[in-house]
Coordinates of C-alpha atoms in Angstrom, one line a residue:
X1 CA 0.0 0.0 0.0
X2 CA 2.9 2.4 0.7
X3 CA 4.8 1.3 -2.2
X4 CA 1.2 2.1 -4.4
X5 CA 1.0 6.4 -2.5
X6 CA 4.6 6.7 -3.1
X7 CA 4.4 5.6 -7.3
X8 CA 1.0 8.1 -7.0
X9 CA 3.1 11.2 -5.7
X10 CA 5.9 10.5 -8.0
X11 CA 3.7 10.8 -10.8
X12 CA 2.0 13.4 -9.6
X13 CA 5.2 15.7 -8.6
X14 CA 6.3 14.8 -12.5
X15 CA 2.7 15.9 -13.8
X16 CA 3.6 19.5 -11.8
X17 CA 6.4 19.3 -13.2
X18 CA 6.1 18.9 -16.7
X19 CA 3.4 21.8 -16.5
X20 CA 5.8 23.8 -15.0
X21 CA 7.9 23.7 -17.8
X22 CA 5.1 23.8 -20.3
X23 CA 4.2 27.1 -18.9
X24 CA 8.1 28.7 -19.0
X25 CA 8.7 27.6 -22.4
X26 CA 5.0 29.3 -23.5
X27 CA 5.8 32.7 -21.9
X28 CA 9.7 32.3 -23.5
X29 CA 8.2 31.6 -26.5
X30 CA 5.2 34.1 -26.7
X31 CA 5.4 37.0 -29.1
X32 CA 3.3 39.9 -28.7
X33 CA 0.3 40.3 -31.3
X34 CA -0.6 44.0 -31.4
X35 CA 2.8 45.4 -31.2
X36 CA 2.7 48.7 -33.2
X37 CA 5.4 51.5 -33.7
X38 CA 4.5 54.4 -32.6
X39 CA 7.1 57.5 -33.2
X40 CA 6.5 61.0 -31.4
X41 CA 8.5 64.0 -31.0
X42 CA 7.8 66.8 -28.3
X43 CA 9.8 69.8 -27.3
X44 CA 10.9 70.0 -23.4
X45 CA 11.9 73.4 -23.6
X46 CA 11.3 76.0 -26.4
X47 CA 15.1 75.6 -27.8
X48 CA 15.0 71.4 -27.9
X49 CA 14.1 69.7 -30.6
X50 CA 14.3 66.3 -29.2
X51 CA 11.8 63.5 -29.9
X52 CA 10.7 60.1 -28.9
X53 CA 10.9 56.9 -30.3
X54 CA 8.3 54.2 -29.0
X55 CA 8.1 51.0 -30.3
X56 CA 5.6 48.8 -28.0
X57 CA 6.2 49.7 -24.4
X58 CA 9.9 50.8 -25.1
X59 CA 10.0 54.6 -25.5
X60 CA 13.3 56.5 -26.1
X61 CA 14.9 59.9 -26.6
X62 CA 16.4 61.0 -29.9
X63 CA 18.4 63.7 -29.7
X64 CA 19.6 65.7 -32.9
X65 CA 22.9 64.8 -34.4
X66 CA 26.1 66.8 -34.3
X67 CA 27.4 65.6 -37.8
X68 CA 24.2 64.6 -40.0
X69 CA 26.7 63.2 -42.3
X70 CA 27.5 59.8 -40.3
X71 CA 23.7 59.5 -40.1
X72 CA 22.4 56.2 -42.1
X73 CA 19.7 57.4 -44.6
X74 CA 17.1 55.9 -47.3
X75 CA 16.7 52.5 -44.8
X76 CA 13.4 54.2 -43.5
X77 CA 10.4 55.8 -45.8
X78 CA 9.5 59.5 -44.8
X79 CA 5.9 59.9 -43.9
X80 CA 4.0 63.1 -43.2
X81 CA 2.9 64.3 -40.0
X82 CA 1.5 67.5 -39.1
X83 CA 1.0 66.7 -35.4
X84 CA 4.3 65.8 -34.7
X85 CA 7.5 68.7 -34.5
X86 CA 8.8 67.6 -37.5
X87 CA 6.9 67.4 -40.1
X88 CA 8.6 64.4 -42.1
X89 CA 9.7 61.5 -39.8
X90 CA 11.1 58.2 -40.5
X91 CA 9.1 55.0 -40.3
X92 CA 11.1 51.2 -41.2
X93 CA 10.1 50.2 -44.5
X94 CA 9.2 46.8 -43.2
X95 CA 6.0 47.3 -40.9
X96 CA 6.1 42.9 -40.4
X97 CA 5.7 42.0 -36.7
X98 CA 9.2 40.2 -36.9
X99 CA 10.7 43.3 -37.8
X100 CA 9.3 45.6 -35.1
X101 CA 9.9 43.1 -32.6
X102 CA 13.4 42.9 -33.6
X103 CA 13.6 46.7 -33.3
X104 CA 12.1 47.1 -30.3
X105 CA 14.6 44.3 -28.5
X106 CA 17.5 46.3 -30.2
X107 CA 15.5 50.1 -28.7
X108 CA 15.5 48.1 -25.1
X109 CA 18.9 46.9 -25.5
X110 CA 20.5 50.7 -26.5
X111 CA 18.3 52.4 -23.4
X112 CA 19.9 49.6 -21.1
X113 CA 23.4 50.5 -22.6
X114 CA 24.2 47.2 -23.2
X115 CA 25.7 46.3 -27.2
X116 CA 24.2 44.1 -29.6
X117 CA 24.8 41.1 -31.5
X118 CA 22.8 40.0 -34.1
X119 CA 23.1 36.9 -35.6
X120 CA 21.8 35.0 -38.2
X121 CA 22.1 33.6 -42.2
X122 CA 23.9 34.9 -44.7
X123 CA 22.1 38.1 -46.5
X124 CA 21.7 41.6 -46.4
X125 CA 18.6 41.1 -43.3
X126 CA 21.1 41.8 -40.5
X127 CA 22.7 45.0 -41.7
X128 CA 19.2 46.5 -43.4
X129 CA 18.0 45.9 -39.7
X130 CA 21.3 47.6 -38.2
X131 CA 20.7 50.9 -40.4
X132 CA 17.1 50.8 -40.2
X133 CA 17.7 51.0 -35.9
X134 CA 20.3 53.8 -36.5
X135 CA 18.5 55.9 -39.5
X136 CA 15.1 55.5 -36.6
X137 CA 17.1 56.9 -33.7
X138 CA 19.1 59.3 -35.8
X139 CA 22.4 57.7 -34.3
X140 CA 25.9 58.2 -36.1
X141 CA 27.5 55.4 -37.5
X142 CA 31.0 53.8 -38.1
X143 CA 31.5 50.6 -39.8
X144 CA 33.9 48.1 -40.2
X145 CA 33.8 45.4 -42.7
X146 CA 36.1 42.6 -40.7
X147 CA 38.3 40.2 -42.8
X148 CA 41.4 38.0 -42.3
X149 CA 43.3 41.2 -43.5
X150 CA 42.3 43.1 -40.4
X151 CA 44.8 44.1 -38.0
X152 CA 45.3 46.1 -34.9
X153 CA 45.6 49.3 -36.3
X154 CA 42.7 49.0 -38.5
X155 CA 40.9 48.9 -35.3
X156 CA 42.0 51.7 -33.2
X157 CA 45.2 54.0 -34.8
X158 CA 46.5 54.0 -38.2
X159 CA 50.2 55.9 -38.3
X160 CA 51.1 57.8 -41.4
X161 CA 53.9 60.1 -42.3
X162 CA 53.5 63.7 -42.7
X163 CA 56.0 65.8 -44.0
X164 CA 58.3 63.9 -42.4
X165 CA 57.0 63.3 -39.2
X166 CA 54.7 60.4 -37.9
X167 CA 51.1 61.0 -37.0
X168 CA 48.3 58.7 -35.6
X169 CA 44.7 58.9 -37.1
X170 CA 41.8 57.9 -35.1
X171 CA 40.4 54.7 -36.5
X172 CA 36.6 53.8 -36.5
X173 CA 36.5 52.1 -33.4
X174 CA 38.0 55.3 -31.6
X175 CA 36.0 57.7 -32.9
X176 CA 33.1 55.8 -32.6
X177 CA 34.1 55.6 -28.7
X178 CA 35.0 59.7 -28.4
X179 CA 31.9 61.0 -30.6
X180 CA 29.5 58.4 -29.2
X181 CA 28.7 56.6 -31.7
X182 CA 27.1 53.3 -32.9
X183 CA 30.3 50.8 -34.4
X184 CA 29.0 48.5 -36.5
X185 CA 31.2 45.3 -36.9
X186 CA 30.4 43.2 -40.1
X187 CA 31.9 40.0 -40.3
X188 CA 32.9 39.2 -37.1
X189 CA 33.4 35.6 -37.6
X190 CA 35.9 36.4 -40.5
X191 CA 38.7 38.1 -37.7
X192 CA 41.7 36.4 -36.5
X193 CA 41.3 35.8 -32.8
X194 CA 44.4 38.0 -32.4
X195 CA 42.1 40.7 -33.3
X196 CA 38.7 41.0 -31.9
X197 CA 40.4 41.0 -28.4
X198 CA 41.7 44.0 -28.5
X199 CA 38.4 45.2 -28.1
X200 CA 37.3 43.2 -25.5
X201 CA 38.8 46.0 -22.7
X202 CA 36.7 48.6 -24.7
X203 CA 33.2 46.9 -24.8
X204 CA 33.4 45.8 -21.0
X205 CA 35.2 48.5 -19.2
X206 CA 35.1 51.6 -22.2
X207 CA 38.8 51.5 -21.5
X208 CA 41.4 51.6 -24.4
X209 CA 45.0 52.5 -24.6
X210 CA 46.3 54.3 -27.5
X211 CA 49.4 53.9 -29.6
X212 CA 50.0 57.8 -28.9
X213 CA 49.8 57.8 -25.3
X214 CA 46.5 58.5 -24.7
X215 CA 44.1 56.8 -22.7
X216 CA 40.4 56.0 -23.3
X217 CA 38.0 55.7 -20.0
X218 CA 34.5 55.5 -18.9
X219 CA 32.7 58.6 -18.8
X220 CA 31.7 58.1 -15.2
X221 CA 35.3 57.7 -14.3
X222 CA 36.5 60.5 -16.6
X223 CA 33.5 62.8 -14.4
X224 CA 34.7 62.1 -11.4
X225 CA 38.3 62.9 -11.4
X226 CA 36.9 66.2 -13.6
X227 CA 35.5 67.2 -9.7
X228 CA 38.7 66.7 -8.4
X229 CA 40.9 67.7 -11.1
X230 CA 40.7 70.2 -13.6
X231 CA 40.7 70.1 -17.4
X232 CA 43.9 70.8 -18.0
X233 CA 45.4 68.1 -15.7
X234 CA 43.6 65.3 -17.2
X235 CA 45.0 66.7 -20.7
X236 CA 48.2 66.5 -19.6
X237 CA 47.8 62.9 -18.4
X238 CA 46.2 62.3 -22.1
X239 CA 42.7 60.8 -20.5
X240 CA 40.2 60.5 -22.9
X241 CA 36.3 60.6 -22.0
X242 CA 34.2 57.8 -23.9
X243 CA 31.2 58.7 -24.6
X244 CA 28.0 57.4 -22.8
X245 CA 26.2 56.9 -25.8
X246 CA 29.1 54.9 -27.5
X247 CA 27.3 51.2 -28.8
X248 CA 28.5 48.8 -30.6
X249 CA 26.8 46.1 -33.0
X250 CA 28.5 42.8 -33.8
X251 CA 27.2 41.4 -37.0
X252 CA 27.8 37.9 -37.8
X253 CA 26.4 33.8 -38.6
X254 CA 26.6 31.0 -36.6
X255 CA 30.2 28.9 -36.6
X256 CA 30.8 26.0 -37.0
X257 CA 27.4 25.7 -39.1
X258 CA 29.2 28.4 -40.8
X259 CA 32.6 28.8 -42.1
X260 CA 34.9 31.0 -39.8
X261 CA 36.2 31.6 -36.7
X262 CA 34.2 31.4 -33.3
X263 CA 34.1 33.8 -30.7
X264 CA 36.0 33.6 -27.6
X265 CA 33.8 32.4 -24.5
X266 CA 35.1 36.3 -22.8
X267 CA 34.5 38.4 -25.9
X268 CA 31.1 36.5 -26.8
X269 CA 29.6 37.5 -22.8
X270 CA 30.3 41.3 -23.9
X271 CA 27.0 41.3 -26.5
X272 CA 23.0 40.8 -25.9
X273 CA 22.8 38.5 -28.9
X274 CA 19.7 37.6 -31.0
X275 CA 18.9 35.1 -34.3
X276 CA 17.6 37.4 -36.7
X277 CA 15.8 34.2 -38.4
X278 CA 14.5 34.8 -42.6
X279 CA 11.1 36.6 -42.8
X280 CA 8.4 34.1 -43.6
X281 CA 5.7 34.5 -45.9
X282 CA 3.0 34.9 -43.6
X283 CA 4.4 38.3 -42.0
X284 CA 5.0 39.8 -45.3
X285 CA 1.7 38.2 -47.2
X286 CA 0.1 42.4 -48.3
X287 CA 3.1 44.1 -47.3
X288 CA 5.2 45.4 -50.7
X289 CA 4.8 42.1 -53.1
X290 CA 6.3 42.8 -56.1
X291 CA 3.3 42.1 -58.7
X292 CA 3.5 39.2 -60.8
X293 CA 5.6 39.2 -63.8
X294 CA 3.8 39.3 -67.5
X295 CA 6.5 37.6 -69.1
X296 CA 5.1 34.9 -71.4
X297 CA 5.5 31.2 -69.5
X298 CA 8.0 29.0 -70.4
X299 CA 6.3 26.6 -72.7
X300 CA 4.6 29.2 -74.8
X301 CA 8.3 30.8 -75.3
X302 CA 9.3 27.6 -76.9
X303 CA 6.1 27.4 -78.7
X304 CA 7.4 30.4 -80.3
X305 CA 11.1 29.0 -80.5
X306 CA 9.6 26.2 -82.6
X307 CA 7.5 27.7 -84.7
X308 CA 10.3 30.1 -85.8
X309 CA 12.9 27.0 -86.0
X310 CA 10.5 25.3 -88.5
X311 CA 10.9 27.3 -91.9
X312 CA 14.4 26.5 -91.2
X313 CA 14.2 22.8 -91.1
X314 CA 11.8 22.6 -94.2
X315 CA 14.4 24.8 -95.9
X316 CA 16.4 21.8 -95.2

């Protein structure tokens, strides 16, 4: 009789069990239905021109850019809008659920201040979706196309001689740091693994030393000895403020399914990574088909191939 209770709990507490699970992977796996973007702008004094980005539930502040020049354009359509401070705005070209729900994990991940790493096939999906995020938050980019080519220098200084003397330029990954803004790494399974960590200091602490001396460090570092220093004293010790708004976004496909290199365990923990899977046809069923082509089919084309090839063999 004890024997028979104990079998009945057991497969009871594995019943429980198995719900339990049932019900984490349902909420890991639920998508949202009626997520909708929604893109305002409002002034918070009478000299800002700030606006908002919202996409579901995740609302953010875009902020004018210093150099319009760096800012990715012709990813988004322009739309009209009288109500809003600006009267064209920029809306992603795809309005497919996947595709907002993509953004909205990337708008979430840039408000946290944590980078992104998006992964997935081989195509153009990935970066479209990269310059799509940046063109909608009006963020300045610099990219880097990674190869087995790439070196150090490509990554943070380049020296060059100039009228006889040696001078370092600023690479993207620098500038991008300095400025604030968004590096975009393409390719990142194509770098030697000599490469990529010289990074690895500057997307976990925002620190970064220079081949001419100077020193890259956190902004909230860089603040705080600015309350107990002054300006000039930090220039003479060549400290460099990184920017708070400094991101970066790791493009790349999944290794070894993939050919290339794999990302080291420490470098890999760095990014918020997500599979940016291929649209399926359901999400884009009404939404920009192209219309059907009105070339003649196949077997009416060699209809005509034939009737044109037989003069010739009667000739014959």
């Amino acid at each position: 009789m004890m024997l028979d209770v104990s079998t009945s709990e057991r497969r009871m507490n594995c019943g429980n069990v198995a719900v339990r699970r049932l019900e984490v992977l349902r909420r890991i796996l639920h998508k949202p239905q009626c997520l909708q973007l929604h893109l305002t702008s409002a002034r918070t004094d009478q000299t800002s021109a700030d606006s908002q980005v919202k996409i579901g539930d995740i609302t953010k502040t875009v902020k004018p850019s210093k150099h319009p020049e760096y800012v990715p354009r012709k990813y988004c359509k322009r739309v009209n809008s009288s109500s809003l401070l600006h009267n064209v705005v920029a809306v992603p070209a795809e309005q497919t659920q996947e595709f907002l729900q993509h953004l909205r994990w990337m708008l979430q991940k840039d408000v946290l201040g944590q980078d992104i790493f998006l992964l997935g096939r081989p195509g153009p999906l990935r970066r479209r979706l990269a310059m799509q995020f940046l063109e909608l938050t009006n963020r300045e980019l610099e990219f880097v196309s990674l190869s087995r080519d790439t070196t150090e220098s490509d990554l943070k200084q380049r020296r060059e001689i100039k009228s006889g003397t040696a001078i370092y330029f600023d690479q993207s990954a620098v500038r991008a740091a300095i400025h604030g803004r968004v590096l975009v790494l393409e390719g990142i399974e194509k770098a030697e693994r000599n490469v990529l960590p010289v990074l690895n200091n500057l997307l976990e602490n925002r620190e970064m030393h220079l081949e001419d001396g100077r020193f890259l460090i956190p902004a909230s570092r860089y603040d705080k000895l600015l309350k107990e220093h002054s300006l000039e004293e930090l220039e003479r010790w060549q400290l460099v403020r990184v920017s708070e708004d400094f991101r970066v976004v790791a493009l790349g496909i999944p290794v070894p399914r993939y050919l290339g290199n794999p990302l080291d365990p420490p470098l890999r923990s760095r990014f918020q990574a997500r599979d940016v899977g291929i649209t399926n046809y359901k999400s884009t069923e009404g939404v920009g088909l192209a219309p059907l082509s009105t070339y003649p089919p196949v077997a009416s084309r060699q209809g005509k191939q034939a009737k044109h090839c037989l003069p010739l063999l009667e000739d014959i």
